[in-house]
One Martini backbone bead per residue (centre of mass of N, CA, C, O) as a GRO file, in nm:
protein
  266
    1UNK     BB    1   8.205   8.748   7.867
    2UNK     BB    2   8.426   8.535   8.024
    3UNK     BB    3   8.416   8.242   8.151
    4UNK     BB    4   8.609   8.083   8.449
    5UNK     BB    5   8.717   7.740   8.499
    6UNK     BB    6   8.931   7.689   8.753
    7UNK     BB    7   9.230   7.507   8.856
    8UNK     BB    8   9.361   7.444   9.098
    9UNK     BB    9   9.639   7.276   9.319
   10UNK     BB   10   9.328   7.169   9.477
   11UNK     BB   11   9.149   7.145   9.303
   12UNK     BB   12   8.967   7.395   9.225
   13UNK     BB   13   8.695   7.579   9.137
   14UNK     BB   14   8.752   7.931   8.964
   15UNK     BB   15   8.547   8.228   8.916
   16UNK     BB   16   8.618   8.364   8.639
   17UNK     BB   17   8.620   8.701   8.489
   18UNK     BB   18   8.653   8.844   8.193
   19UNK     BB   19   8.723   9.081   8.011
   20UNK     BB   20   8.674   9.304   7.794
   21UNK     BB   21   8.809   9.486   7.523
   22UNK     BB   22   8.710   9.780   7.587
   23UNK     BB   23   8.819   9.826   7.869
   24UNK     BB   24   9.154   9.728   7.786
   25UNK     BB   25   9.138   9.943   7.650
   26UNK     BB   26   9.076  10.211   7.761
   27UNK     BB   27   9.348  10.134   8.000
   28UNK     BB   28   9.540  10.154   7.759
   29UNK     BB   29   9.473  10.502   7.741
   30UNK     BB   30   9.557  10.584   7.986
   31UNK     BB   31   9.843  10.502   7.994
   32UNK     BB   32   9.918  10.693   7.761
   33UNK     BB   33   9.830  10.950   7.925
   34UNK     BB   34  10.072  10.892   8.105
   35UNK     BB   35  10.305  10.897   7.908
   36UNK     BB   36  10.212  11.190   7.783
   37UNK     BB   37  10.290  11.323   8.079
   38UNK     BB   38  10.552  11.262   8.123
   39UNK     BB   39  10.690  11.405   7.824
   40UNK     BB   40  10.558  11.679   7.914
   41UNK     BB   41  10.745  11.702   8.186
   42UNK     BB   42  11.018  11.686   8.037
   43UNK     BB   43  10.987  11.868   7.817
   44UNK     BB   44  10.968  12.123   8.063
   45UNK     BB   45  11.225  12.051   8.263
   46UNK     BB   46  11.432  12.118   7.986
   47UNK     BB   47  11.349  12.420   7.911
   48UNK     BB   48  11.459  12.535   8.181
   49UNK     BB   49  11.736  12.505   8.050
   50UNK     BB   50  11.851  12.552   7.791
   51UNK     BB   51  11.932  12.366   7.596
   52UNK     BB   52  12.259  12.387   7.377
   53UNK     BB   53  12.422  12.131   7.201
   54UNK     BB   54  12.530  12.195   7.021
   55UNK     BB   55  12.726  12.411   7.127
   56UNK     BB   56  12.823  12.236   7.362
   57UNK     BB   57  12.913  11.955   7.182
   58UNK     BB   58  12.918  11.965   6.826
   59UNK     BB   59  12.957  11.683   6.716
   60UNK     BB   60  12.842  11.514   6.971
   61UNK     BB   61  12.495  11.610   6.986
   62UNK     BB   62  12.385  11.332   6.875
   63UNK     BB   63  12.473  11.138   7.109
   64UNK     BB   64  12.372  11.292   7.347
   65UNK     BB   65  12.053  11.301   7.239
   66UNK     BB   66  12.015  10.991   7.220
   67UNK     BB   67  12.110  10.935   7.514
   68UNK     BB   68  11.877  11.070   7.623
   69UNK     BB   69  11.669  10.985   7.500
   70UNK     BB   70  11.676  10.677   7.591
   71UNK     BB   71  11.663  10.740   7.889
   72UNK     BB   72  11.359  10.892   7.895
   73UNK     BB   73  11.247  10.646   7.785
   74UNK     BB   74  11.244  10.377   7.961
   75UNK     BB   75  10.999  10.432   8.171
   76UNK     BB   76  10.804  10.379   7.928
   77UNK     BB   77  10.892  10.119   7.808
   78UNK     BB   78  10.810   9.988   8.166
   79UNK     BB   79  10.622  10.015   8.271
   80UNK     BB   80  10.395   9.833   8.277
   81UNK     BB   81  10.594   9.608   8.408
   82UNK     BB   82  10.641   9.743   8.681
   83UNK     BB   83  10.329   9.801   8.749
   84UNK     BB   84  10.280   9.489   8.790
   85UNK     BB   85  10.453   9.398   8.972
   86UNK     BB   86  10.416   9.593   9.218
   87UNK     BB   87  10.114   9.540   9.225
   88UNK     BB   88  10.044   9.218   9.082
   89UNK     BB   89   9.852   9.352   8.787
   90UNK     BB   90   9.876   9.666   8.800
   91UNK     BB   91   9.792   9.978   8.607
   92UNK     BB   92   9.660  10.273   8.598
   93UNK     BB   93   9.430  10.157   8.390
   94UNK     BB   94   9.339   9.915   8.555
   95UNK     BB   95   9.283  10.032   8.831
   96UNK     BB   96   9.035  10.230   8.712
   97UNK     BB   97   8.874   9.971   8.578
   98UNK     BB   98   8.905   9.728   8.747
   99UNK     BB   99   9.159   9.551   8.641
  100UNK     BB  100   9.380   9.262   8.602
  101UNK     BB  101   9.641   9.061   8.654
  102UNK     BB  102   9.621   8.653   8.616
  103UNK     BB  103   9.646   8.381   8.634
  104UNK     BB  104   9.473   8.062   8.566
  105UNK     BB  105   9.538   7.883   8.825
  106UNK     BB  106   9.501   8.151   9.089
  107UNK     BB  107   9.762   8.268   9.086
  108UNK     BB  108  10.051   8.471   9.105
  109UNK     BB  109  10.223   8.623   8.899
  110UNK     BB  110  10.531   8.616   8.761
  111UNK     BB  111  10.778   8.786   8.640
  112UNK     BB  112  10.806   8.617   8.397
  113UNK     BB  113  10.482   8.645   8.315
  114UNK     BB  114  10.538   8.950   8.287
  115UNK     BB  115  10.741   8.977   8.082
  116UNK     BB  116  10.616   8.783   7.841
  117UNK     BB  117  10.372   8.977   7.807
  118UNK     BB  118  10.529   9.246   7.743
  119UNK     BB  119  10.710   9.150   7.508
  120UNK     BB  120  10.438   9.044   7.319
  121UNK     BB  121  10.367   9.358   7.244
  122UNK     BB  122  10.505   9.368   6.952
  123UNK     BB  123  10.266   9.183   6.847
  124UNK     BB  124   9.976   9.297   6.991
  125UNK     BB  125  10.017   9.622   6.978
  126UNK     BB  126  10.336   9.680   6.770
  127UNK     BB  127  10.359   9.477   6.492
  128UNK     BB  128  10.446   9.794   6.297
  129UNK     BB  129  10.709   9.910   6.423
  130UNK     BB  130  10.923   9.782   6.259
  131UNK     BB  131  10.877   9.838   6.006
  132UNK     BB  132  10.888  10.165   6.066
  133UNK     BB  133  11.186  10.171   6.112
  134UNK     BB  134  11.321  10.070   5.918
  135UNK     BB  135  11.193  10.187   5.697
  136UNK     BB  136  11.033  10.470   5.701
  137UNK     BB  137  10.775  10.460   5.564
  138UNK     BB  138  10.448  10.586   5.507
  139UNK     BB  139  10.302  10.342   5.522
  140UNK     BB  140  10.437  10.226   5.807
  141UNK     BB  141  10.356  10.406   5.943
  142UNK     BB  142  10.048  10.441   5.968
  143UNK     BB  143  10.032  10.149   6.039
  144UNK     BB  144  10.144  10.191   6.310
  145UNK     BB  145   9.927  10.357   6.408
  146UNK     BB  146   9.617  10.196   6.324
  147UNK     BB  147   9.718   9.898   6.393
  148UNK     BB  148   9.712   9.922   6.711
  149UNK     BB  149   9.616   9.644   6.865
  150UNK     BB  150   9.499   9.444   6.640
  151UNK     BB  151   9.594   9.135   6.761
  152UNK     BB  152   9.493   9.215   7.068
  153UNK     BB  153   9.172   9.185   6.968
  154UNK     BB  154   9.132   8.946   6.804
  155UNK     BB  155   9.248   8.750   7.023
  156UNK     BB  156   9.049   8.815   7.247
  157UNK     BB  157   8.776   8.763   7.091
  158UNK     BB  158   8.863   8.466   7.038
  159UNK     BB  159   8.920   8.392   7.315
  160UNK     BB  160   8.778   8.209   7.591
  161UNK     BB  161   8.978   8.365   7.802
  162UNK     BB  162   9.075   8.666   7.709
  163UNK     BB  163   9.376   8.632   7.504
  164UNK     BB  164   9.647   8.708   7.438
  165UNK     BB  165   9.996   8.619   7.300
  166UNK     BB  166  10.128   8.686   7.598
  167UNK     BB  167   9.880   8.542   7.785
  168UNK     BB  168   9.951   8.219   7.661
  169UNK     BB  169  10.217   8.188   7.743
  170UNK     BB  170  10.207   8.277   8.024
  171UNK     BB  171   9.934   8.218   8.170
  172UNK     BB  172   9.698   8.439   8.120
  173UNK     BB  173   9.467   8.717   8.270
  174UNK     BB  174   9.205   8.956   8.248
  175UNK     BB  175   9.035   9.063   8.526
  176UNK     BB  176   8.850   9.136   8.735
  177UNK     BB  177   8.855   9.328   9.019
  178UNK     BB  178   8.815   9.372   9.365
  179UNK     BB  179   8.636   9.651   9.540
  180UNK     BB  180   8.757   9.505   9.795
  181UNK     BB  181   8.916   9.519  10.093
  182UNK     BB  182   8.980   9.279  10.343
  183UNK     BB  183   8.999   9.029  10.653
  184UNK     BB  184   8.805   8.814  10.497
  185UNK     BB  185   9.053   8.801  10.247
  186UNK     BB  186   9.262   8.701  10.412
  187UNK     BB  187   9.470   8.466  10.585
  188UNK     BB  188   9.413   8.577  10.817
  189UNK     BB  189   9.361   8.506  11.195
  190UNK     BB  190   9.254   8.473  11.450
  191UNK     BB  191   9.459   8.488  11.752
  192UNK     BB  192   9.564   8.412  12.040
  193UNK     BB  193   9.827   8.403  12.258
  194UNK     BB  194   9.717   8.123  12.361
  195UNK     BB  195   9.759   7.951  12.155
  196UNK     BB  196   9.721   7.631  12.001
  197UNK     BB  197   9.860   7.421  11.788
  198UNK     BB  198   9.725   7.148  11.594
  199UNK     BB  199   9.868   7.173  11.285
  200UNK     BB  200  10.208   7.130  11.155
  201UNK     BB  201  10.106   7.064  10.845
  202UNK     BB  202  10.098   7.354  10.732
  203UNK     BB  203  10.392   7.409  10.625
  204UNK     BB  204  10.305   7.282  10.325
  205UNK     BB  205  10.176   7.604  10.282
  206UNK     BB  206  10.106   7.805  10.091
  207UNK     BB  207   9.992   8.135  10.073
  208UNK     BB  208   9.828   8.077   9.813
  209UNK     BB  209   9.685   7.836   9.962
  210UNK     BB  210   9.540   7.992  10.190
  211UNK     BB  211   9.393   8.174  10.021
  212UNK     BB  212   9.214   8.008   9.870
  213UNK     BB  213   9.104   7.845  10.123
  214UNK     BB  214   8.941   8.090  10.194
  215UNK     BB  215   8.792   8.227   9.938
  216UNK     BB  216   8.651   7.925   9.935
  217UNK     BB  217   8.522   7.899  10.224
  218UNK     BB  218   8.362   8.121  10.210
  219UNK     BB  219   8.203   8.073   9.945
  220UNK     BB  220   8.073   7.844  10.048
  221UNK     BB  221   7.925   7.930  10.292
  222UNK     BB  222   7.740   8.127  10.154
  223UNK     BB  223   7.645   7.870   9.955
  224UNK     BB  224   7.572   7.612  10.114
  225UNK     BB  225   7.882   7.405   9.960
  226UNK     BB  226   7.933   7.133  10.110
  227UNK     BB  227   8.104   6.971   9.886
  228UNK     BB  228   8.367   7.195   9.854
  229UNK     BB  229   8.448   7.137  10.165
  230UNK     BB  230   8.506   6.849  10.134
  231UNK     BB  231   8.705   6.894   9.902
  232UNK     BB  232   8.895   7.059  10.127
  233UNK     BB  233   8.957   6.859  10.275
  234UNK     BB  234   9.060   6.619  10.105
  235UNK     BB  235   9.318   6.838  10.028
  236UNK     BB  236   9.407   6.845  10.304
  237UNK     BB  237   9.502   6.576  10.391
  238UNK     BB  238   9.696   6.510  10.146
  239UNK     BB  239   9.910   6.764  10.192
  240UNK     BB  240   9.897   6.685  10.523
  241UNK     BB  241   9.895   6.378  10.605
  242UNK     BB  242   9.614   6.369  10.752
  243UNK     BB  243   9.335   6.284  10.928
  244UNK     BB  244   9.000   6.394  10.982
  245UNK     BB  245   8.815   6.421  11.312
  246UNK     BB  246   8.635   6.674  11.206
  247UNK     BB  247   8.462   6.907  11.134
  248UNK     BB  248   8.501   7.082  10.860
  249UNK     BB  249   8.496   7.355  10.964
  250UNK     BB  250   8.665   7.315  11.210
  251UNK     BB  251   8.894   7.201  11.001
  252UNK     BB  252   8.953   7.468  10.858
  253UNK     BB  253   8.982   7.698  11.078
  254UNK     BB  254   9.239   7.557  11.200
  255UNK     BB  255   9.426   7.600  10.970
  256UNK     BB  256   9.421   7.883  10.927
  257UNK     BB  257   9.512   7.933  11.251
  258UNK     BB  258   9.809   7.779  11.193
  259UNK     BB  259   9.918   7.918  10.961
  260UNK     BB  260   9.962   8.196  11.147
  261UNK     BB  261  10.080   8.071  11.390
  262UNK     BB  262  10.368   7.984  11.202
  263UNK     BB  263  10.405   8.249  11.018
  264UNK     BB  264  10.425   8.452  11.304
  265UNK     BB  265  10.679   8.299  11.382
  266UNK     BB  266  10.931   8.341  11.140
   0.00000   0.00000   0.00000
């Protein structure tokens, strides 16, 4: 397993696990059961309807069964790619395996991110599969069954990031996912009606950069790494133009309690 030492846009190292192979194998086989319990459930909820396309439409009955064919395939063909967008990053065998795709700068992959990723299964997972379309021989075929996912392993097994080759277009990776979630790890922060905020030049922060900064001030505090925190007061300085003169601890707690007090008032 590759350890991944990031740099966010805070300058800010996170320490991320890349998965190994098998796991993402694993995830892989998973989702191929989703997707072949899928079109078990439509050819089972067509035959109960009995189409005869033959005698109902005679000539065009190929172009018929074609155009249904390619229609049912969609959600197969798309799946990936729709569930890790709506994810985050997850599919139904990476969220049981418990791994995710993430951006390698720590920040949440984009449409574009996840698209990249999805085209380029053509050549990660499915190298032969246009040769089996094209030729149509029995050794392309064979080629097409055994050697799938075989660009994906070897790249993966070689990159110290542990990423195939849409990986690394699209600028990702997939990592192990965190095994809870809490209040302890969002952006949000308490804060009473009556809050009174103290800085304005929070509005500088994006959500990604809010977030990252509670999960980093978080891990330094609990690792008691003094240097860490004053390195996030130091780039949160610059990048809200203001001088801190206070505690570094109260002064991140504060940006942290102001952001959620502009963010809830938009």
């Amino acid at each position: 397993m590759a350890n991944l030492n990031v740099k966010t846009s805070f300058n800010i190292i996170l320490n991320l696990n890349s998965e190994t192979v098998a796991k993402r194998i694993f995830a892989y086989f998973i989702d191929l059961g989703v997707m072949l319990l899928y079109i078990f459930l439509v050819i089972k909820l067509l035959s109960m309807f009995n189409l005869e396309l033959d005698e109902m439409f005679s000539d065009d009955a190929d172009r018929i069964y074609w155009g249904w064919t390619s229609i049912i395939s969609l959600p197969i063909m798309f799946y990936t790619l729709i569930a890790e967008i709506i994810s985050g990053g997850y599919t139904i065998g990476k969220y049981l395996v418990k791994i995710k795709v993430v951006k390698i700068d720590g920040f949440q992959p984009t449409f574009v991110d996840f698209f990249t990723r999805w085209i380029f299964r053509i050549i990660d997972i499915y190298p032969f599969l246009l040769m089996g379309i094209v030729f149509g021989s029995f050794l392309a075929q064979v080629f097409t069954i055994y050697t799938g996912g075989i660009v994906a392993i070897i790249t993966i097994s070689r990159s110290k990031l542990g990423q195939r080759f849409g990986d690394m277009v699209a600028g990702t990776t997939v990592i192990r996912a965190k095994q809870q979630q809490n209040i302890n790890i969002t952006i949000l922060e308490e804060i009473g009606e009556e809050y009174k905020p103290v800085y304005a030049q929070v509005i500088n922060l994006s959500d990604n950069d809010a977030r990252i900064i509670k999960e980093t001030y978080a891990n330094a505090k609990k690792l008691g790494d003094k240097q860490l925190i004053d390195k996030l007061v130091t780039k949160l300085e610059t990048v809200m133009k203001i001088k801190n003169d206070r505690n570094p601890n109260e002064f991140i707690e504060l940006v942290l309690k102001d952001f959620n007090y502009y963010t809830q008032s938009m």
